[in-house]
């Protein structure tokens, strides 16, 4: 898929801190994030937080997409530990990093640990925010401040012009892939 080449190259560029994937539906956003996650695990490890719209969606994503990737790819499976308890659906401890999966509806969990990589999927579909807390995306983005070499990946199909993915796209360099 030629249009994911640039975001993947940007992910490994040490000068780029945030990549925004503002793609149409079913066009490879989540798969691109999985490739980024695999690269991070094998080539440049650090704590990873992957946030889905809900905890149920996060567990389903873990079981159906992420765990098969980690178990079937030779470069990634070698990082699994021997302890089966290290490989749960919402938290995976590998020999070189940990991966945490979280739903966007739990602000306390989003604010609980420092991470190097934030992978935020379908951010325009995250639940409405609590009036007592900062919004879920802001809380998750605060988690990377401990790491000078952090990466934030925001992905979603846009919904409204005021939505978080479109606003993130407008604050970036607004690259577009042209299909003649």
PDB file of N, CA and C in Angstrom, residues 36-112:
ATOM      1  N   UNK A  36       3.995  -0.271  12.931  1.00  0.00           N
ATOM      2  CA  UNK A  36       4.781   0.626  13.783  1.00  0.00           C
ATOM      3  C   UNK A  36       5.068  -0.026  15.127  1.00  0.00           C
ATOM      4  N   UNK A  37       4.054  -0.660  15.718  1.00  0.00           N
ATOM      5  CA  UNK A  37       4.225  -1.343  16.992  1.00  0.00           C
ATOM      6  C   UNK A  37       5.274  -2.448  16.857  1.00  0.00           C
ATOM      7  N   UNK A  38       5.194  -3.236  15.800  1.00  0.00           N
ATOM      8  CA  UNK A  38       6.169  -4.299  15.581  1.00  0.00           C
ATOM      9  C   UNK A  38       7.584  -3.764  15.447  1.00  0.00           C
ATOM     10  N   UNK A  39       7.728  -2.671  14.732  1.00  0.00           N
ATOM     11  CA  UNK A  39       9.044  -2.045  14.597  1.00  0.00           C
ATOM     12  C   UNK A  39       9.563  -1.600  15.966  1.00  0.00           C
ATOM     13  N   UNK A  40       8.701  -0.966  16.743  1.00  0.00           N
ATOM     14  CA  UNK A  40       9.111  -0.489  18.067  1.00  0.00           C
ATOM     15  C   UNK A  40       9.556  -1.654  18.951  1.00  0.00           C
ATOM     16  N   UNK A  41       8.801  -2.720  18.965  1.00  0.00           N
ATOM     17  CA  UNK A  41       9.141  -3.872  19.801  1.00  0.00           C
ATOM     18  C   UNK A  41      10.495  -4.445  19.407  1.00  0.00           C
ATOM     19  N   UNK A  42      10.725  -4.619  18.124  1.00  0.00           N
ATOM     20  CA  UNK A  42      11.943  -5.308  17.691  1.00  0.00           C
ATOM     21  C   UNK A  42      13.153  -4.391  17.527  1.00  0.00           C
ATOM     22  N   UNK A  43      12.940  -3.154  17.102  1.00  0.00           N
ATOM     23  CA  UNK A  43      14.069  -2.304  16.732  1.00  0.00           C
ATOM     24  C   UNK A  43      14.358  -1.146  17.682  1.00  0.00           C
ATOM     25  N   UNK A  44      13.354  -0.655  18.378  1.00  0.00           N
ATOM     26  CA  UNK A  44      13.547   0.539  19.204  1.00  0.00           C
ATOM     27  C   UNK A  44      12.590   0.491  20.402  1.00  0.00           C
ATOM     28  N   UNK A  45      12.768  -0.483  21.310  1.00  0.00           N
ATOM     29  CA  UNK A  45      11.767  -0.749  22.341  1.00  0.00           C
ATOM     30  C   UNK A  45      11.612   0.351  23.385  1.00  0.00           C
ATOM     31  N   UNK A  46      10.421   0.390  23.932  1.00  0.00           N
ATOM     32  CA  UNK A  46      10.046   1.269  25.021  1.00  0.00           C
ATOM     33  C   UNK A  46       8.612   0.949  25.390  1.00  0.00           C
ATOM     34  N   UNK A  47       8.117   1.424  26.524  1.00  0.00           N
ATOM     35  CA  UNK A  47       6.737   1.136  26.924  1.00  0.00           C
ATOM     36  C   UNK A  47       5.743   1.686  25.898  1.00  0.00           C
ATOM     37  N   UNK A  48       4.761   0.857  25.550  1.00  0.00           N
ATOM     38  CA  UNK A  48       3.790   1.187  24.504  1.00  0.00           C
ATOM     39  C   UNK A  48       2.391   1.174  25.101  1.00  0.00           C
ATOM     40  N   UNK A  49       1.611   2.205  24.798  1.00  0.00           N
ATOM     41  CA  UNK A  49       0.198   2.244  25.164  1.00  0.00           C
ATOM     42  C   UNK A  49      -0.607   2.335  23.884  1.00  0.00           C
ATOM     43  N   UNK A  50      -1.489   1.364  23.682  1.00  0.00           N
ATOM     44  CA  UNK A  50      -2.391   1.374  22.538  1.00  0.00           C
ATOM     45  C   UNK A  50      -3.795   1.590  23.078  1.00  0.00           C
ATOM     46  N   UNK A  51      -4.448   2.649  22.635  1.00  0.00           N
ATOM     47  CA  UNK A  51      -5.767   3.014  23.155  1.00  0.00           C
ATOM     48  C   UNK A  51      -6.814   2.839  22.058  1.00  0.00           C
ATOM     49  N   UNK A  52      -7.856   2.106  22.405  1.00  0.00           N
ATOM     50  CA  UNK A  52      -9.026   1.915  21.546  1.00  0.00           C
ATOM     51  C   UNK A  52     -10.199   2.683  22.153  1.00  0.00           C
ATOM     52  N   UNK A  53     -11.327   2.693  21.464  1.00  0.00           N
ATOM     53  CA  UNK A  53     -12.478   3.461  21.937  1.00  0.00           C
ATOM     54  C   UNK A  53     -13.034   2.953  23.268  1.00  0.00           C
ATOM     55  N   UNK A  54     -12.928   1.657  23.519  1.00  0.00           N
ATOM     56  CA  UNK A  54     -13.423   1.075  24.776  1.00  0.00           C
ATOM     57  C   UNK A  54     -12.507  -0.064  25.193  1.00  0.00           C
ATOM     58  N   UNK A  55     -12.628  -0.495  26.431  1.00  0.00           N
ATOM     59  CA  UNK A  55     -11.824  -1.621  26.906  1.00  0.00           C
ATOM     60  C   UNK A  55     -12.217  -2.896  26.183  1.00  0.00           C
ATOM     61  N   UNK A  56     -13.488  -3.047  25.885  1.00  0.00           N
ATOM     62  CA  UNK A  56     -13.953  -4.214  25.115  1.00  0.00           C
ATOM     63  C   UNK A  56     -13.307  -4.227  23.734  1.00  0.00           C
ATOM     64  N   UNK A  57     -13.253  -3.079  23.081  1.00  0.00           N
ATOM     65  CA  UNK A  57     -12.601  -2.993  21.775  1.00  0.00           C
ATOM     66  C   UNK A  57     -11.109  -3.280  21.884  1.00  0.00           C
ATOM     67  N   UNK A  58     -10.481  -2.824  22.968  1.00  0.00           N
ATOM     68  CA  UNK A  58      -9.047  -3.066  23.175  1.00  0.00           C
ATOM     69  C   UNK A  58      -8.768  -4.552  23.352  1.00  0.00           C
ATOM     70  N   UNK A  59      -9.581  -5.231  24.139  1.00  0.00           N
ATOM     71  CA  UNK A  59      -9.381  -6.680  24.343  1.00  0.00           C
ATOM     72  C   UNK A  59      -9.603  -7.456  23.043  1.00  0.00           C
ATOM     73  N   UNK A  60     -10.623  -7.078  22.295  1.00  0.00           N
ATOM     74  CA  UNK A  60     -10.893  -7.729  21.016  1.00  0.00           C
ATOM     75  C   UNK A  60      -9.742  -7.500  20.038  1.00  0.00           C
ATOM     76  N   UNK A  61      -9.254  -6.274  19.993  1.00  0.00           N
ATOM     77  CA  UNK A  61      -8.115  -5.941  19.131  1.00  0.00           C
ATOM     78  C   UNK A  61      -6.892  -6.761  19.538  1.00  0.00           C
ATOM     79  N   UNK A  62      -6.660  -6.870  20.826  1.00  0.00           N
ATOM     80  CA  UNK A  62      -5.527  -7.638  21.320  1.00  0.00           C
ATOM     81  C   UNK A  62      -5.626  -9.087  20.873  1.00  0.00           C
ATOM     82  N   UNK A  63      -6.774  -9.688  21.099  1.00  0.00           N
ATOM     83  CA  UNK A  63      -6.963 -11.109  20.791  1.00  0.00           C
ATOM     84  C   UNK A  63      -6.927 -11.390  19.290  1.00  0.00           C
ATOM     85  N   UNK A  64      -7.585 -10.558  18.505  1.00  0.00           N
ATOM     86  CA  UNK A  64      -7.773 -10.861  17.083  1.00  0.00           C
ATOM     87  C   UNK A  64      -6.720 -10.283  16.149  1.00  0.00           C
ATOM     88  N   UNK A  65      -6.000  -9.255  16.588  1.00  0.00           N
ATOM     89  CA  UNK A  65      -5.039  -8.627  15.677  1.00  0.00           C
ATOM     90  C   UNK A  65      -3.630  -8.558  16.239  1.00  0.00           C
ATOM     91  N   UNK A  66      -3.491  -8.080  17.485  1.00  0.00           N
ATOM     92  CA  UNK A  66      -2.149  -7.843  18.003  1.00  0.00           C
ATOM     93  C   UNK A  66      -1.463  -9.123  18.455  1.00  0.00           C
ATOM     94  N   UNK A  67      -2.126  -9.960  19.218  1.00  0.00           N
ATOM     95  CA  UNK A  67      -1.498 -11.196  19.668  1.00  0.00           C
ATOM     96  C   UNK A  67      -1.101 -12.098  18.503  1.00  0.00           C
ATOM     97  N   UNK A  68      -1.955 -12.257  17.473  1.00  0.00           N
ATOM     98  CA  UNK A  68      -1.499 -13.058  16.327  1.00  0.00           C
ATOM     99  C   UNK A  68      -0.253 -12.473  15.654  1.00  0.00           C
ATOM    100  N   UNK A  69      -0.165 -11.154  15.566  1.00  0.00           N
ATOM    101  CA  UNK A  69       1.033 -10.532  14.998  1.00  0.00           C
ATOM    102  C   UNK A  69       2.264 -10.874  15.836  1.00  0.00           C
ATOM    103  N   UNK A  70       2.146 -10.714  17.151  1.00  0.00           N
ATOM    104  CA  UNK A  70       3.285 -10.964  18.030  1.00  0.00           C
ATOM    105  C   UNK A  70       3.673 -12.442  18.076  1.00  0.00           C
ATOM    106  N   UNK A  71       2.723 -13.324  17.869  1.00  0.00           N
ATOM    107  CA  UNK A  71       3.003 -14.758  17.927  1.00  0.00           C
ATOM    108  C   UNK A  71       3.448 -15.342  16.589  1.00  0.00           C
ATOM    109  N   UNK A  72       3.033 -14.741  15.486  1.00  0.00           N
ATOM    110  CA  UNK A  72       3.325 -15.310  14.170  1.00  0.00           C
ATOM    111  C   UNK A  72       4.548 -14.725  13.486  1.00  0.00           C
ATOM    112  N   UNK A  73       5.004 -13.583  13.924  1.00  0.00           N
ATOM    113  CA  UNK A  73       6.160 -12.933  13.300  1.00  0.00           C
ATOM    114  C   UNK A  73       7.437 -13.380  14.024  1.00  0.00           C
ATOM    115  N   UNK A  74       8.366 -14.040  13.339  1.00  0.00           N
ATOM    116  CA  UNK A  74       9.586 -14.525  14.000  1.00  0.00           C
ATOM    117  C   UNK A  74      10.387 -13.424  14.710  1.00  0.00           C
ATOM    118  N   UNK A  75      10.436 -12.242  14.140  1.00  0.00           N
ATOM    119  CA  UNK A  75      11.196 -11.153  14.764  1.00  0.00           C
ATOM    120  C   UNK A  75      10.548 -10.679  16.063  1.00  0.00           C
ATOM    121  N   UNK A  76       9.245 -10.896  16.211  1.00  0.00           N
ATOM    122  CA  UNK A  76       8.538 -10.441  17.407  1.00  0.00           C
ATOM    123  C   UNK A  76       8.356 -11.544  18.442  1.00  0.00           C
ATOM    124  N   UNK A  77       8.093 -12.761  18.001  1.00  0.00           N
ATOM    125  CA  UNK A  77       7.839 -13.852  18.950  1.00  0.00           C
ATOM    126  C   UNK A  77       9.067 -14.130  19.811  1.00  0.00           C
ATOM    127  N   UNK A  78      10.240 -13.820  19.327  1.00  0.00           N
ATOM    128  CA  UNK A  78      11.449 -14.053  20.126  1.00  0.00           C
ATOM    129  C   UNK A  78      11.514 -13.139  21.360  1.00  0.00           C
ATOM    130  N   UNK A  79      10.666 -12.110  21.402  1.00  0.00           N
ATOM    131  CA  UNK A  79      10.635 -11.206  22.557  1.00  0.00           C
ATOM    132  C   UNK A  79       9.636 -11.641  23.633  1.00  0.00           C
ATOM    133  N   UNK A  80       8.833 -12.682  23.340  1.00  0.00           N
ATOM    134  CA  UNK A  80       7.917 -13.205  24.362  1.00  0.00           C
ATOM    135  C   UNK A  80       8.722 -13.907  25.444  1.00  0.00           C
ATOM    136  N   UNK A  81       8.268 -13.757  26.680  1.00  0.00           N
ATOM    137  CA  UNK A  81       8.927 -14.451  27.781  1.00  0.00           C
ATOM    138  C   UNK A  81       8.317 -15.846  27.933  1.00  0.00           C
ATOM    139  N   UNK A  82       8.925 -16.651  28.764  1.00  0.00           N
ATOM    140  CA  UNK A  82       8.434 -18.006  29.020  1.00  0.00           C
ATOM    141  C   UNK A  82       7.217 -18.015  29.938  1.00  0.00           C
ATOM    142  N   UNK A  83       7.026 -16.961  30.709  1.00  0.00           N
ATOM    143  CA  UNK A  83       5.918 -16.891  31.663  1.00  0.00           C
ATOM    144  C   UNK A  83       4.623 -16.550  30.922  1.00  0.00           C
ATOM    145  N   UNK A  84       3.685 -17.477  30.887  1.00  0.00           N
ATOM    146  CA  UNK A  84       2.435 -17.254  30.149  1.00  0.00           C
ATOM    147  C   UNK A  84       1.623 -16.104  30.739  1.00  0.00           C
ATOM    148  N   UNK A  85       1.841 -15.780  32.009  1.00  0.00           N
ATOM    149  CA  UNK A  85       1.123 -14.670  32.646  1.00  0.00           C
ATOM    150  C   UNK A  85       1.607 -13.311  32.134  1.00  0.00           C
ATOM    151  N   UNK A  86       2.731 -13.280  31.465  1.00  0.00           N
ATOM    152  CA  UNK A  86       3.251 -12.029  30.904  1.00  0.00           C
ATOM    153  C   UNK A  86       2.531 -11.618  29.624  1.00  0.00           C
ATOM    154  N   UNK A  87       1.649 -12.484  29.113  1.00  0.00           N
ATOM    155  CA  UNK A  87       1.029 -12.230  27.819  1.00  0.00           C
ATOM    156  C   UNK A  87      -0.495 -12.222  27.956  1.00  0.00           C
ATOM    157  N   UNK A  88      -1.016 -11.260  28.730  1.00  0.00           N
ATOM    158  CA  UNK A  88      -2.456 -11.121  28.931  1.00  0.00           C
ATOM    159  C   UNK A  88      -3.050 -10.248  27.825  1.00  0.00           C
ATOM    160  N   UNK A  89      -4.371 -10.178  27.764  1.00  0.00           N
ATOM    161  CA  UNK A  89      -5.009  -9.440  26.673  1.00  0.00           C
ATOM    162  C   UNK A  89      -4.816  -7.932  26.787  1.00  0.00           C
ATOM    163  N   UNK A  90      -4.705  -7.405  28.002  1.00  0.00           N
ATOM    164  CA  UNK A  90      -4.596  -5.956  28.156  1.00  0.00           C
ATOM    165  C   UNK A  90      -3.207  -5.486  28.569  1.00  0.00           C
ATOM    166  N   UNK A  91      -2.313  -6.405  28.872  1.00  0.00           N
ATOM    167  CA  UNK A  91      -0.948  -6.032  29.243  1.00  0.00           C
ATOM    168  C   UNK A  91      -0.005  -7.172  28.862  1.00  0.00           C
ATOM    169  N   UNK A  92       0.985  -6.837  28.071  1.00  0.00           N
ATOM    170  CA  UNK A  92       1.948  -7.834  27.619  1.00  0.00           C
ATOM    171  C   UNK A  92       3.346  -7.395  27.998  1.00  0.00           C
ATOM    172  N   UNK A  93       3.993  -8.218  28.801  1.00  0.00           N
ATOM    173  CA  UNK A  93       5.377  -7.945  29.177  1.00  0.00           C
ATOM    174  C   UNK A  93       6.281  -8.799  28.297  1.00  0.00           C
ATOM    175  N   UNK A  94       7.067  -8.143  27.495  1.00  0.00           N
ATOM    176  CA  UNK A  94       8.023  -8.821  26.630  1.00  0.00           C
ATOM    177  C   UNK A  94       9.402  -8.705  27.267  1.00  0.00           C
ATOM    178  N   UNK A  95      10.404  -9.311  26.648  1.00  0.00           N
ATOM    179  CA  UNK A  95      11.736  -9.263  27.255  1.00  0.00           C
ATOM    180  C   UNK A  95      12.392  -7.889  27.164  1.00  0.00           C
ATOM    181  N   UNK A  96      11.870  -7.014  26.307  1.00  0.00           N
ATOM    182  CA  UNK A  96      12.504  -5.711  26.117  1.00  0.00           C
ATOM    183  C   UNK A  96      11.567  -4.515  26.298  1.00  0.00           C
ATOM    184  N   UNK A  97      10.273  -4.757  26.468  1.00  0.00           N
ATOM    185  CA  UNK A  97       9.320  -3.659  26.664  1.00  0.00           C
ATOM    186  C   UNK A  97       7.983  -4.228  27.118  1.00  0.00           C
ATOM    187  N   UNK A  98       7.073  -3.348  27.451  1.00  0.00           N
ATOM    188  CA  UNK A  98       5.706  -3.740  27.807  1.00  0.00           C
ATOM    189  C   UNK A  98       4.737  -3.032  26.880  1.00  0.00           C
ATOM    190  N   UNK A  99       3.634  -3.719  26.592  1.00  0.00           N
ATOM    191  CA  UNK A  99       2.564  -3.159  25.772  1.00  0.00           C
ATOM    192  C   UNK A  99       1.309  -3.151  26.633  1.00  0.00           C
ATOM    193  N   UNK A 100       0.673  -1.992  26.731  1.00  0.00           N
ATOM    194  CA  UNK A 100      -0.551  -1.842  27.500  1.00  0.00           C
ATOM    195  C   UNK A 100      -1.676  -1.484  26.541  1.00  0.00           C
ATOM    196  N   UNK A 101      -2.820  -2.112  26.708  1.00  0.00           N
ATOM    197  CA  UNK A 101      -4.003  -1.780  25.926  1.00  0.00           C
ATOM    198  C   UNK A 101      -5.033  -1.191  26.863  1.00  0.00           C
ATOM    199  N   UNK A 102      -5.700  -0.143  26.405  1.00  0.00           N
ATOM    200  CA  UNK A 102      -6.630   0.560  27.269  1.00  0.00           C
ATOM    201  C   UNK A 102      -7.791   1.092  26.453  1.00  0.00           C
ATOM    202  N   UNK A 103      -8.935   1.217  27.086  1.00  0.00           N
ATOM    203  CA  UNK A 103     -10.083   1.872  26.481  1.00  0.00           C
ATOM    204  C   UNK A 103     -10.058   3.351  26.808  1.00  0.00           C
ATOM    205  N   UNK A 104     -10.561   4.161  25.894  1.00  0.00           N
ATOM    206  CA  UNK A 104     -10.528   5.613  26.075  1.00  0.00           C
ATOM    207  C   UNK A 104     -11.480   6.103  27.158  1.00  0.00           C
ATOM    208  N   UNK A 105     -12.404   5.270  27.596  1.00  0.00           N
ATOM    209  CA  UNK A 105     -13.398   5.703  28.563  1.00  0.00           C
ATOM    210  C   UNK A 105     -12.955   5.664  30.013  1.00  0.00           C
ATOM    211  N   UNK A 106     -11.704   5.321  30.286  1.00  0.00           N
ATOM    212  CA  UNK A 106     -11.235   5.228  31.667  1.00  0.00           C
ATOM    213  C   UNK A 106     -10.074   6.197  31.891  1.00  0.00           C
ATOM    214  N   UNK A 107     -10.361   7.456  32.215  1.00  0.00           N
ATOM    215  CA  UNK A 107      -9.308   8.455  32.378  1.00  0.00           C
ATOM    216  C   UNK A 107      -8.240   8.086  33.405  1.00  0.00           C
ATOM    217  N   UNK A 108      -8.633   7.433  34.488  1.00  0.00           N
ATOM    218  CA  UNK A 108      -7.651   7.070  35.519  1.00  0.00           C
ATOM    219  C   UNK A 108      -6.600   6.118  34.959  1.00  0.00           C
ATOM    220  N   UNK A 109      -7.003   5.166  34.160  1.00  0.00           N
ATOM    221  CA  UNK A 109      -6.057   4.220  33.571  1.00  0.00           C
ATOM    222  C   UNK A 109      -5.168   4.888  32.532  1.00  0.00           C
ATOM    223  N   UNK A 110      -5.709   5.854  31.815  1.00  0.00           N
ATOM    224  CA  UNK A 110      -4.910   6.556  30.799  1.00  0.00           C
ATOM    225  C   UNK A 110      -3.829   7.416  31.439  1.00  0.00           C
ATOM    226  N   UNK A 111      -4.025   7.793  32.674  1.00  0.00           N
ATOM    227  CA  UNK A 111      -3.075   8.685  33.345  1.00  0.00           C
ATOM    228  C   UNK A 111      -2.160   7.939  34.311  1.00  0.00           C
ATOM    229  N   UNK A 112      -2.066   6.611  34.175  1.00  0.00           N
ATOM    230  CA  UNK A 112      -1.414   5.856  35.242  1.00  0.00           C
ATOM    231  C   UNK A 112       0.044   5.480  35.023  1.00  0.00           C
TER     232      UNK A 112
END
